[in-house]
PDB file of C-alpha atoms in Angstrom:
ATOM      1  CA  MET Z  15      15.616  73.745 183.819  1.00 56.00           C
ATOM      2  CA  LYS Z  16      13.304  71.525 181.836  1.00 51.00           C
ATOM      3  CA  ASN Z  17      10.386  73.284 183.330  1.00 54.00           C
ATOM      4  CA  ILE Z  18      11.680  76.653 182.003  1.00 53.00           C
ATOM      5  CA  VAL Z  19      12.194  75.329 178.495  1.00 50.00           C
ATOM      6  CA  LEU Z  20       8.747  73.604 178.577  1.00 48.00           C
ATOM      7  CA  ILE Z  21       7.050  76.882 179.797  1.00 55.00           C
ATOM      8  CA  THR Z  22       8.911  78.925 177.042  1.00 52.00           C
ATOM      9  CA  LEU Z  23       7.749  76.541 174.370  1.00 51.00           C
ATOM     10  CA  ILE Z  24       4.157  76.493 175.600  1.00 56.00           C
ATOM     11  CA  ALA Z  25       4.271  80.357 175.794  1.00 55.00           C
ATOM     12  CA  CYS Z  26       5.448  80.634 172.166  1.00 52.00           C
ATOM     13  CA  ILE Z  27       2.839  78.292 170.680  1.00 53.00           C
ATOM     14  CA  PRO Z  28      -0.028  80.933 170.600  1.00 51.00           C
ATOM     15  CA  PHE Z  29       2.284  83.368 168.739  1.00 48.00           C
ATOM     16  CA  SER Z  30       3.000  80.795 165.963  1.00 50.00           C
ATOM     17  CA  CYS Z  31      -0.663  80.373 165.317  1.00 51.00           C
ATOM     18  CA  PHE Z  32      -1.259  83.968 164.398  1.00 49.00           C
ATOM     19  CA  SER Z  33      -1.492  84.732 160.648  1.00 48.00           C
ATOM     20  CA  GLN Z  34       1.223  86.677 159.111  1.00 47.00           C
ATOM     21  CA  ASP Z  35       0.005  89.716 157.076  1.00 46.00           C
ATOM     22  CA  THR Z  36       3.362  91.144 156.205  1.00 44.00           C
ATOM     23  CA  LYS Z  37       2.954  89.933 152.674  1.00 45.00           C
ATOM     24  CA  LYS Z  38      -0.163  92.036 152.377  1.00 44.00           C
ATOM     25  CA  LYS Z  39       1.593  95.096 153.673  1.00 45.00           C
ATOM     26  CA  ASP Z  40       4.320  94.678 151.176  1.00 46.00           C
ATOM     27  CA  LYS Z  41       1.749  94.049 148.424  1.00 43.00           C
ATOM     28  CA  GLU Z  42      -0.048  97.243 149.264  1.00 45.00           C
ATOM     29  CA  GLN Z  43       3.216  99.252 148.554  1.00 46.00           C
ATOM     30  CA  GLN Z  44       3.710  97.680 145.102  1.00 58.00           C
ATOM     31  CA  GLU Z  45       2.783  99.816 142.088  1.00 66.00           C
ATOM     32  CA  MET Z  46       3.942  99.800 138.585  1.00 73.00           C
ATOM     33  CA  LYS Z  47       5.122 103.230 137.851  1.00 76.00           C
ATOM     34  CA  PRO Z  48       6.047 104.699 134.486  1.00 83.00           C
ATOM     35  CA  SER Z  49       9.633 105.922 134.251  1.00 84.00           C
ATOM     36  CA  LYS Z  50      11.667 107.841 131.634  1.00 83.00           C
ATOM     37  CA  ASN Z  51      14.330 106.180 129.737  1.00 84.00           C
ATOM     38  CA  GLU Z  52      17.727 107.637 128.682  1.00 81.00           C
ATOM     39  CA  ASP Z  53      16.203 109.473 125.820  1.00 84.00           C
ATOM     40  CA  GLY Z  54      13.662 111.167 128.108  1.00 83.00           C
ATOM     41  CA  GLU Z  55      10.697 109.055 126.742  1.00 87.00           C
ATOM     42  CA  TRP Z  56       8.318 107.375 128.951  1.00 89.00           C
ATOM     43  CA  ASP Z  57       8.935 103.583 129.245  1.00 89.00           C
ATOM     44  CA  LEU Z  58       7.359 100.568 130.934  1.00 88.00           C
ATOM     45  CA  THR Z  59       9.216  97.542 131.858  1.00 87.00           C
ATOM     46  CA  VAL Z  60       7.372  94.200 131.658  1.00 87.00           C
ATOM     47  CA  ILE Z  61       9.143  91.302 133.422  1.00 86.00           C
ATOM     48  CA  ASP Z  62       7.572  88.228 131.654  1.00 88.00           C
ATOM     49  CA  THR Z  63       9.424  86.051 129.183  1.00 87.00           C
ATOM     50  CA  GLN Z  64       6.406  85.517 126.919  1.00 94.00           C
ATOM     51  CA  PHE Z  65       5.611  89.213 126.705  1.00 94.00           C
ATOM     52  CA  ASP Z  66       8.364  89.935 124.004  1.00 94.00           C
ATOM     53  CA  TYR Z  67       7.014  86.862 122.014  1.00 95.00           C
ATOM     54  CA  PHE Z  68       3.543  88.263 122.434  1.00 96.00           C
ATOM     55  CA  MET Z  69       4.577  91.758 121.145  1.00 95.00           C
ATOM     56  CA  SER Z  70       6.431  90.418 118.068  1.00 95.00           C
ATOM     57  CA  ALA Z  71       4.017  87.576 117.058  1.00 95.00           C
ATOM     58  CA  VAL Z  72       0.592  88.177 118.489  1.00 94.00           C
ATOM     59  CA  ALA Z  73      -0.077  91.899 119.161  1.00 95.00           C
ATOM     60  CA  ARG Z  74      -1.486  94.143 116.556  1.00 94.00           C
ATOM     61  CA  PRO Z  75       0.955  96.657 115.259  1.00 95.00           C
ATOM     62  CA  ILE Z  76       1.181 100.113 116.672  1.00 96.00           C
ATOM     63  CA  SER Z  77       0.201 101.681 113.352  1.00 96.00           C
ATOM     64  CA  GLN Z  78      -3.348 100.343 113.878  1.00 95.00           C
ATOM     65  CA  TYR Z  79      -3.910 102.627 116.860  1.00 96.00           C
ATOM     66  CA  THR Z  80      -4.000 106.330 117.420  1.00 97.00           C
ATOM     67  CA  GLU Z  81      -2.541 107.863 120.540  1.00 97.00           C
ATOM     68  CA  SER Z  82      -5.912 109.353 121.607  1.00 97.00           C
ATOM     69  CA  TYR Z  83      -7.626 106.047 121.331  1.00 96.00           C
ATOM     70  CA  LEU Z  84      -4.999 104.192 123.346  1.00 97.00           C
ATOM     71  CA  LYS Z  85      -5.095 106.877 126.017  1.00 97.00           C
ATOM     72  CA  THR Z  86      -8.838 106.671 126.397  1.00 97.00           C
ATOM     73  CA  LYS Z  87      -8.670 102.782 126.501  1.00 96.00           C
ATOM     74  CA  ASN Z  88      -5.892 103.050 129.093  1.00 97.00           C
ATOM     75  CA  ILE Z  89      -7.608 105.298 131.302  1.00 97.00           C
ATOM     76  CA  PHE Z  90     -10.480 102.887 131.578  1.00 97.00           C
ATOM     77  CA  LEU Z  91      -8.323  99.854 131.769  1.00 97.00           C
ATOM     78  CA  VAL Z  92      -5.938 101.236 134.533  1.00 97.00           C
ATOM     79  CA  ASN Z  93      -9.013 102.005 136.652  1.00 97.00           C
ATOM     80  CA  GLU Z  94     -10.441  98.506 136.084  1.00 97.00           C
ATOM     81  CA  TRP Z  95      -7.011  96.931 136.899  1.00 96.00           C
ATOM     82  CA  ASN Z  96      -6.587  99.028 140.040  1.00 96.00           C
ATOM     83  CA  SER Z  97     -10.109  98.199 141.257  1.00 96.00           C
ATOM     84  CA  TYR Z  98      -9.298  94.460 140.731  1.00 96.00           C
ATOM     85  CA  TYR Z  99      -5.983  94.949 142.598  1.00 96.00           C
ATOM     86  CA  HIS Z 100      -7.436  96.851 145.508  1.00 96.00           C
ATOM     87  CA  SER Z 101     -10.337  94.523 145.908  1.00 96.00           C
ATOM     88  CA  GLY Z 102      -7.974  91.469 145.892  1.00 94.00           C
ATOM     89  CA  LYS Z 103      -9.662  89.940 142.822  1.00 92.00           C
ATOM     90  CA  TYR Z 104      -7.305  87.830 140.668  1.00 93.00           C
ATOM     91  CA  PRO Z 105      -4.400  87.907 143.227  1.00 93.00           C
ATOM     92  CA  ASN Z 106      -2.355  85.448 141.176  1.00 91.00           C
ATOM     93  CA  ILE Z 107      -2.649  87.567 138.046  1.00 93.00           C
ATOM     94  CA  ILE Z 108      -2.726  91.209 139.399  1.00 93.00           C
ATOM     95  CA  GLU Z 109       0.057  91.580 141.817  1.00 91.00           C
ATOM     96  CA  SER Z 110       0.400  95.380 141.786  1.00 91.00           C
ATOM     97  CA  GLY Z 111      -1.383  98.550 141.068  1.00 94.00           C
ATOM     98  CA  ILE Z 112      -0.688 100.949 138.240  1.00 94.00           C
ATOM     99  CA  ASP Z 113       0.314 104.499 138.730  1.00 94.00           C
ATOM    100  CA  TYR Z 114      -1.023 106.281 135.721  1.00 95.00           C
ATOM    101  CA  ASP Z 115      -1.716 109.991 135.451  1.00 95.00           C
ATOM    102  CA  PRO Z 116      -4.284 110.578 132.627  1.00 95.00           C
ATOM    103  CA  LYS Z 117      -3.088 114.262 132.413  1.00 96.00           C
ATOM    104  CA  GLU Z 118       0.429 113.200 131.566  1.00 95.00           C
ATOM    105  CA  ASN Z 119       1.409 113.075 127.869  1.00 95.00           C
ATOM    106  CA  TYR Z 120       3.268 109.654 127.765  1.00 96.00           C
ATOM    107  CA  GLY Z 121       3.457 109.315 124.038  1.00 96.00           C
ATOM    108  CA  ILE Z 122       2.139 106.708 121.775  1.00 96.00           C
ATOM    109  CA  LYS Z 123       4.901 104.169 122.314  1.00 96.00           C
ATOM    110  CA  PHE Z 124       4.189 104.007 126.103  1.00 96.00           C
ATOM    111  CA  GLU Z 125       0.341 104.138 125.556  1.00 97.00           C
ATOM    112  CA  TYR Z 126       0.707 101.274 123.070  1.00 97.00           C
ATOM    113  CA  LYS Z 127       2.921  99.161 125.338  1.00 96.00           C
ATOM    114  CA  LEU Z 128       0.599  99.721 128.341  1.00 96.00           C
ATOM    115  CA  TYR Z 129      -2.481  98.775 126.319  1.00 96.00           C
ATOM    116  CA  GLN Z 130      -0.685  95.642 125.086  1.00 96.00           C
ATOM    117  CA  VAL Z 131      -0.022  94.748 128.767  1.00 96.00           C
ATOM    118  CA  PHE Z 132      -3.786  94.404 129.285  1.00 96.00           C
ATOM    119  CA  VAL Z 133      -4.248  92.567 125.928  1.00 96.00           C
ATOM    120  CA  TYR Z 134      -1.418  90.275 126.936  1.00 95.00           C
ATOM    121  CA  VAL Z 135      -2.927  89.424 130.300  1.00 95.00           C
ATOM    122  CA  ASN Z 136      -6.189  88.765 128.552  1.00 94.00           C
ATOM    123  CA  TRP Z 137      -4.347  86.465 126.035  1.00 94.00           C
ATOM    124  CA  LYS Z 138      -2.184  84.527 128.606  1.00 94.00           C
ATOM    125  CA  TYR Z 139      -4.431  84.300 131.543  1.00 94.00           C
ATOM    126  CA  LYS Z 140      -7.885  84.661 129.794  1.00 92.00           C
ATOM    127  CA  LEU Z 141      -8.577  87.549 132.157  1.00 92.00           C
ATOM    128  CA  LYS Z 142     -11.623  89.346 130.727  1.00 89.00           C
ATOM    129  CA  MET Z 143     -11.296  93.089 131.042  1.00 92.00           C
ATOM    130  CA  ASN Z 144     -14.316  95.227 129.943  1.00 90.00           C
ATOM    131  CA  GLY Z 145     -12.041  97.983 128.544  1.00 87.00           C
ATOM    132  CA  LEU Z 146     -10.574  95.872 125.732  1.00 90.00           C
ATOM    133  CA  SER Z 147     -11.970  96.335 122.375  1.00 77.00           C
ATOM    134  CA  GLY Z 148     -13.537  93.298 120.692  1.00 78.00           C
ATOM    135  CA  SER Z 149     -10.718  92.805 118.208  1.00 78.00           C
ATOM    136  CA  ASP Z 150      -8.129  92.624 121.114  1.00 81.00           C
ATOM    137  CA  ALA Z 151     -10.142  90.550 123.446  1.00 73.00           C
ATOM    138  CA  ILE Z 152      -9.264  86.774 123.651  1.00 66.00           C
ATOM    139  CA  ARG Z 153      -8.235  85.486 120.204  1.00 58.00           C
TER     140      ARG Z 153
END
C-alpha cells in the first residue's frame, strides 16, 4: 500500500511543475465594451475609486473639447492601448483590450469619458501614450 501511494505521488510531481496558462486564456477573453445605459446613450464604466476624484478635480472640463477632436484622439489611443495589451506590455496597468468601433456614433459624453480614461492612466501610472495631447499628458 505504501508503494502505491509513493508511486502516485512521484507520478504527480511532473504535472505540478508545468506552468499554468489559464490566466492568460482568461485574459485574452477580457475586453472593455461600450454599452448603452437606460436612456439609450453609450456609457463606459470605470471601476477605480480614484477615477471619480480625477474626473471632478483634475480632468479638463468637457466644454474644452469637440466631439470630432475626441473621436480622432480616441481612435489613435484605442489602437495604441490595444497594441500594448496584445503585446503584453504594461500587464499590471493594461489588463484588457478595448472594443471600439470608429464608425459608431457614441456621442460626446462617451468620447470624453473614454479619452479621460487614457489621461487618467497617464496621470495615475505615468504611462506615456503618444496619442495624448501635450496639455493632457502628465501634469
